[in-house]
Amino acid sequence: MHSLLAAAAAILALGGSSSPFDPGWEGAAWGMTPEQVSAALPGIRVVRREESLSNARKQRVRDALLYDIEVEAEYYFDADGLAFIRFEVPFRRCEALVDGLLTEHGSPTEVSDQVLLKLITWEDPDAGNKLVLLYSTARICDLRIRSIEDAGNGYD
């Protein structure tokens, strides 16, 4: 993973371009209600036991492919509707995820290298999305997509 972070830092230093990314993800848009997300996306399932994360509640899930990685997309809602989408990526596929993010979105806008935790952020102001990858050698590879207008980073 050291090489993955070195590559991200090098690309950040060199600069790069980002590509357009629709607000939301694959047909879900920020602020949609759980019912609207269910109507917009095939294969969506209602969560039996909701869980809270970052002041939002997970209410919908579906199987998805993210850079050819099989994941479960988890849809979190707050009082304003769809707040963010979370992907818990298998740790062994984290490097492939970062490669996909770098290819699609270019240089990260921020790399925060803490002792045991790394946050790598991409922002796409034209599309209105923010992507935050949480990585830890404790076998965590967690990506969240949210509105760039949302002040939180998805990990508060």
PDB file of C-alpha atoms in Angstrom:
ATOM      1  CA  MET A   1       0.000   0.000   0.000  1.00  0.00           C
ATOM      2  CA  HIS A   2       3.019   2.245   0.437  1.00  0.00           C
ATOM      3  CA  SER A   3       3.393   2.297  -3.350  1.00  0.00           C
ATOM      4  CA  LEU A   4      -0.285   3.194  -3.718  1.00  0.00           C
ATOM      5  CA  LEU A   5       0.071   6.227  -1.474  1.00  0.00           C
ATOM      6  CA  ALA A   6       3.353   7.229  -3.076  1.00  0.00           C
ATOM      7  CA  ALA A   7       1.657   7.129  -6.477  1.00  0.00           C
ATOM      8  CA  ALA A   8      -1.260   9.229  -5.195  1.00  0.00           C
ATOM      9  CA  ALA A   9       1.129  11.772  -3.672  1.00  0.00           C
ATOM     10  CA  ALA A  10       3.221  11.913  -6.863  1.00  0.00           C
ATOM     11  CA  ILE A  11       0.171  12.501  -9.003  1.00  0.00           C
ATOM     12  CA  LEU A  12      -1.004  15.172  -6.571  1.00  0.00           C
ATOM     13  CA  ALA A  13       2.356  16.909  -6.861  1.00  0.00           C
ATOM     14  CA  LEU A  14       2.399  16.696 -10.660  1.00  0.00           C
ATOM     15  CA  GLY A  15      -1.185  17.820 -11.135  1.00  0.00           C
ATOM     16  CA  GLY A  16      -3.729  16.224 -13.391  1.00  0.00           C
ATOM     17  CA  SER A  17      -7.191  16.526 -14.776  1.00  0.00           C
ATOM     18  CA  SER A  18     -10.465  15.276 -13.456  1.00  0.00           C
ATOM     19  CA  SER A  19     -13.267  13.934 -15.553  1.00  0.00           C
ATOM     20  CA  PRO A  20     -16.958  14.746 -15.219  1.00  0.00           C
ATOM     21  CA  PHE A  21     -18.894  12.795 -12.620  1.00  0.00           C
ATOM     22  CA  ASP A  22     -22.669  13.031 -12.229  1.00  0.00           C
ATOM     23  CA  PRO A  23     -23.971  14.477  -8.978  1.00  0.00           C
ATOM     24  CA  GLY A  24     -24.825  11.338  -7.055  1.00  0.00           C
ATOM     25  CA  TRP A  25     -24.015   7.952  -8.479  1.00  0.00           C
ATOM     26  CA  GLU A  26     -25.596   5.761 -11.170  1.00  0.00           C
ATOM     27  CA  GLY A  27     -29.020   7.395 -11.134  1.00  0.00           C
ATOM     28  CA  ALA A  28     -29.215   8.447  -7.496  1.00  0.00           C
ATOM     29  CA  ALA A  29     -28.919  12.179  -6.852  1.00  0.00           C
ATOM     30  CA  TRP A  30     -28.144  14.063  -3.670  1.00  0.00           C
ATOM     31  CA  GLY A  31     -31.266  14.927  -1.716  1.00  0.00           C
ATOM     32  CA  MET A  32     -33.453  12.119  -3.131  1.00  0.00           C
ATOM     33  CA  THR A  33     -35.731  10.375  -0.670  1.00  0.00           C
ATOM     34  CA  PRO A  34     -35.265   6.646  -0.004  1.00  0.00           C
ATOM     35  CA  GLU A  35     -38.372   5.999  -2.107  1.00  0.00           C
ATOM     36  CA  GLN A  36     -36.996   8.019  -5.038  1.00  0.00           C
ATOM     37  CA  VAL A  37     -33.700   6.115  -4.882  1.00  0.00           C
ATOM     38  CA  SER A  38     -35.636   2.821  -4.867  1.00  0.00           C
ATOM     39  CA  ALA A  39     -37.607   3.927  -7.933  1.00  0.00           C
ATOM     40  CA  ALA A  40     -34.484   5.149  -9.781  1.00  0.00           C
ATOM     41  CA  LEU A  41     -32.190   2.157  -9.271  1.00  0.00           C
ATOM     42  CA  PRO A  42     -32.607  -1.474 -10.264  1.00  0.00           C
ATOM     43  CA  GLY A  43     -31.748  -4.054  -7.627  1.00  0.00           C
ATOM     44  CA  ILE A  44     -32.070  -1.707  -4.657  1.00  0.00           C
ATOM     45  CA  ARG A  45     -33.021  -3.345  -1.352  1.00  0.00           C
ATOM     46  CA  VAL A  46     -34.468  -1.871   1.822  1.00  0.00           C
ATOM     47  CA  VAL A  47     -32.179  -2.371   4.803  1.00  0.00           C
ATOM     48  CA  ARG A  48     -33.705  -4.503   7.549  1.00  0.00           C
ATOM     49  CA  ARG A  49     -31.669  -2.918  10.340  1.00  0.00           C
ATOM     50  CA  GLU A  50     -30.719   0.680   9.756  1.00  0.00           C
ATOM     51  CA  GLU A  51     -27.387   1.878  11.095  1.00  0.00           C
ATOM     52  CA  SER A  52     -26.215   5.434  11.656  1.00  0.00           C
ATOM     53  CA  LEU A  53     -22.973   6.851  10.338  1.00  0.00           C
ATOM     54  CA  SER A  54     -21.956  10.520  10.114  1.00  0.00           C
ATOM     55  CA  ASN A  55     -25.410  11.720  11.233  1.00  0.00           C
ATOM     56  CA  ALA A  56     -27.131   9.765   8.453  1.00  0.00           C
ATOM     57  CA  ARG A  57     -28.923   6.420   8.385  1.00  0.00           C
ATOM     58  CA  LYS A  58     -28.276   3.548   5.979  1.00  0.00           C
ATOM     59  CA  GLN A  59     -31.661   2.718   4.466  1.00  0.00           C
ATOM     60  CA  ARG A  60     -30.956   1.169   1.063  1.00  0.00           C
ATOM     61  CA  VAL A  61     -28.295  -1.148  -0.420  1.00  0.00           C
ATOM     62  CA  ARG A  62     -27.571  -2.812  -3.742  1.00  0.00           C
ATOM     63  CA  ASP A  63     -24.875  -4.903  -5.348  1.00  0.00           C
ATOM     64  CA  ALA A  64     -22.675  -2.876  -7.662  1.00  0.00           C
ATOM     65  CA  LEU A  65     -19.455  -2.875  -9.653  1.00  0.00           C
ATOM     66  CA  LEU A  66     -16.951  -0.165  -8.873  1.00  0.00           C
ATOM     67  CA  TYR A  67     -13.909  -0.271 -11.176  1.00  0.00           C
ATOM     68  CA  ASP A  68     -14.608  -3.970 -11.798  1.00  0.00           C
ATOM     69  CA  ILE A  69     -14.708  -4.627  -8.047  1.00  0.00           C
ATOM     70  CA  GLU A  70     -17.836  -6.286  -6.665  1.00  0.00           C
ATOM     71  CA  VAL A  71     -19.112  -4.159  -3.786  1.00  0.00           C
ATOM     72  CA  GLU A  72     -22.286  -3.359  -1.950  1.00  0.00           C
ATOM     73  CA  ALA A  73     -23.386   0.252  -2.397  1.00  0.00           C
ATOM     74  CA  GLU A  74     -24.864   1.555   0.851  1.00  0.00           C
ATOM     75  CA  TYR A  75     -27.170   4.586   0.601  1.00  0.00           C
ATOM     76  CA  TYR A  76     -27.244   6.891   3.650  1.00  0.00           C
ATOM     77  CA  PHE A  77     -29.989   9.467   4.202  1.00  0.00           C
ATOM     78  CA  ASP A  78     -30.368  12.429   6.540  1.00  0.00           C
ATOM     79  CA  ALA A  79     -33.217  14.942   6.965  1.00  0.00           C
ATOM     80  CA  ASP A  80     -32.369  16.460   3.545  1.00  0.00           C
ATOM     81  CA  GLY A  81     -32.436  13.145   1.651  1.00  0.00           C
ATOM     82  CA  LEU A  82     -29.575  11.146   0.159  1.00  0.00           C
ATOM     83  CA  ALA A  83     -26.449  12.318   2.000  1.00  0.00           C
ATOM     84  CA  PHE A  84     -23.749   9.946   0.759  1.00  0.00           C
ATOM     85  CA  ILE A  85     -23.062   6.549  -0.746  1.00  0.00           C
ATOM     86  CA  ARG A  86     -20.568   4.245   0.954  1.00  0.00           C
ATOM     87  CA  PHE A  87     -18.582   1.357  -0.512  1.00  0.00           C
ATOM     88  CA  GLU A  88     -16.689  -0.970   1.802  1.00  0.00           C
ATOM     89  CA  VAL A  89     -14.141  -2.357  -0.653  1.00  0.00           C
ATOM     90  CA  PRO A  90     -12.401  -5.681   0.022  1.00  0.00           C
ATOM     91  CA  PHE A  91      -8.963  -4.738   1.353  1.00  0.00           C
ATOM     92  CA  ARG A  92      -7.135  -6.875  -1.204  1.00  0.00           C
ATOM     93  CA  ARG A  93      -8.817  -4.772  -3.957  1.00  0.00           C
ATOM     94  CA  CYS A  94      -7.995  -1.354  -2.500  1.00  0.00           C
ATOM     95  CA  GLU A  95      -5.084  -0.743  -4.860  1.00  0.00           C
ATOM     96  CA  ALA A  96      -7.332  -1.475  -7.867  1.00  0.00           C
ATOM     97  CA  LEU A  97      -9.860   1.004  -6.470  1.00  0.00           C
ATOM     98  CA  VAL A  98      -7.219   3.735  -6.166  1.00  0.00           C
ATOM     99  CA  ASP A  99      -5.987   3.012  -9.693  1.00  0.00           C
ATOM    100  CA  GLY A 100      -9.569   3.427 -10.944  1.00  0.00           C
ATOM    101  CA  LEU A 101     -10.044   6.669  -9.028  1.00  0.00           C
ATOM    102  CA  LEU A 102      -6.764   8.090 -10.325  1.00  0.00           C
ATOM    103  CA  THR A 103      -7.634   7.116 -13.884  1.00  0.00           C
ATOM    104  CA  GLU A 104     -11.157   8.543 -13.746  1.00  0.00           C
ATOM    105  CA  HIS A 105     -10.665  11.589 -11.523  1.00  0.00           C
ATOM    106  CA  GLY A 106      -6.991  12.444 -11.812  1.00  0.00           C
ATOM    107  CA  SER A 107      -5.018  13.894  -8.949  1.00  0.00           C
ATOM    108  CA  PRO A 108      -6.485  13.859  -5.462  1.00  0.00           C
ATOM    109  CA  THR A 109      -7.207  17.309  -4.060  1.00  0.00           C
ATOM    110  CA  GLU A 110      -5.926  16.275  -0.647  1.00  0.00           C
ATOM    111  CA  VAL A 111      -3.952  13.444   0.939  1.00  0.00           C
ATOM    112  CA  SER A 112      -4.037  13.326   4.735  1.00  0.00           C
ATOM    113  CA  ASP A 113      -1.471  10.861   6.031  1.00  0.00           C
ATOM    114  CA  GLN A 114      -2.125  10.230   9.696  1.00  0.00           C
ATOM    115  CA  VAL A 115      -0.393   7.634  11.844  1.00  0.00           C
ATOM    116  CA  LEU A 116      -2.659   4.655  11.142  1.00  0.00           C
ATOM    117  CA  LEU A 117      -5.166   6.227   8.809  1.00  0.00           C
ATOM    118  CA  LYS A 118      -4.991   7.861   5.406  1.00  0.00           C
ATOM    119  CA  LEU A 119      -7.684  10.009   3.819  1.00  0.00           C
ATOM    120  CA  ILE A 120      -7.425  10.621   0.089  1.00  0.00           C
ATOM    121  CA  THR A 121      -9.924  13.127  -1.313  1.00  0.00           C
ATOM    122  CA  TRP A 122     -10.937  13.908  -4.870  1.00  0.00           C
ATOM    123  CA  GLU A 123     -13.218  16.844  -5.667  1.00  0.00           C
ATOM    124  CA  ASP A 124     -15.030  17.439  -8.919  1.00  0.00           C
ATOM    125  CA  PRO A 125     -16.580  20.913  -8.654  1.00  0.00           C
ATOM    126  CA  ASP A 126     -18.028  20.758 -12.173  1.00  0.00           C
ATOM    127  CA  ALA A 127     -20.046  17.657 -11.298  1.00  0.00           C
ATOM    128  CA  GLY A 128     -20.616  18.611  -7.671  1.00  0.00           C
ATOM    129  CA  ASN A 129     -19.127  15.460  -6.129  1.00  0.00           C
ATOM    130  CA  LYS A 130     -16.555  14.738  -3.454  1.00  0.00           C
ATOM    131  CA  LEU A 131     -14.964  11.292  -3.098  1.00  0.00           C
ATOM    132  CA  VAL A 132     -13.176  10.367   0.113  1.00  0.00           C
ATOM    133  CA  LEU A 133     -11.181   7.174   0.514  1.00  0.00           C
ATOM    134  CA  LEU A 134     -10.389   6.017   4.039  1.00  0.00           C
ATOM    135  CA  TYR A 135      -7.465   3.601   4.081  1.00  0.00           C
ATOM    136  CA  SER A 136      -5.797   1.889   7.013  1.00  0.00           C
ATOM    137  CA  THR A 137      -3.329  -0.952   7.347  1.00  0.00           C
ATOM    138  CA  ALA A 138      -5.920  -2.335   9.773  1.00  0.00           C
ATOM    139  CA  ARG A 139      -7.529  -3.719   6.572  1.00  0.00           C
ATOM    140  CA  ILE A 140      -9.924  -0.824   5.955  1.00  0.00           C
ATOM    141  CA  CYS A 141     -10.721   0.404   2.457  1.00  0.00           C
ATOM    142  CA  ASP A 142     -13.826   2.584   2.573  1.00  0.00           C
ATOM    143  CA  LEU A 143     -14.953   4.986  -0.165  1.00  0.00           C
ATOM    144  CA  ARG A 144     -17.701   7.562   0.181  1.00  0.00           C
ATOM    145  CA  ILE A 145     -19.220   9.757  -2.494  1.00  0.00           C
ATOM    146  CA  ARG A 146     -21.175  12.827  -1.423  1.00  0.00           C
ATOM    147  CA  SER A 147     -22.120  16.301  -2.585  1.00  0.00           C
ATOM    148  CA  ILE A 148     -19.181  18.675  -2.753  1.00  0.00           C
ATOM    149  CA  GLU A 149     -21.464  21.271  -1.122  1.00  0.00           C
ATOM    150  CA  ASP A 150     -21.714  19.120   2.003  1.00  0.00           C
ATOM    151  CA  ALA A 151     -19.255  20.550   4.517  1.00  0.00           C
ATOM    152  CA  GLY A 152     -18.593  17.159   6.135  1.00  0.00           C
ATOM    153  CA  ASN A 153     -16.182  14.646   4.700  1.00  0.00           C
ATOM    154  CA  GLY A 154     -18.299  11.599   5.480  1.00  0.00           C
ATOM    155  CA  TYR A 155     -16.124  10.559   8.368  1.00  0.00           C
ATOM    156  CA  ASP A 156     -17.338  12.923  11.069  1.00  0.00           C
TER     157      ASP A 156
END
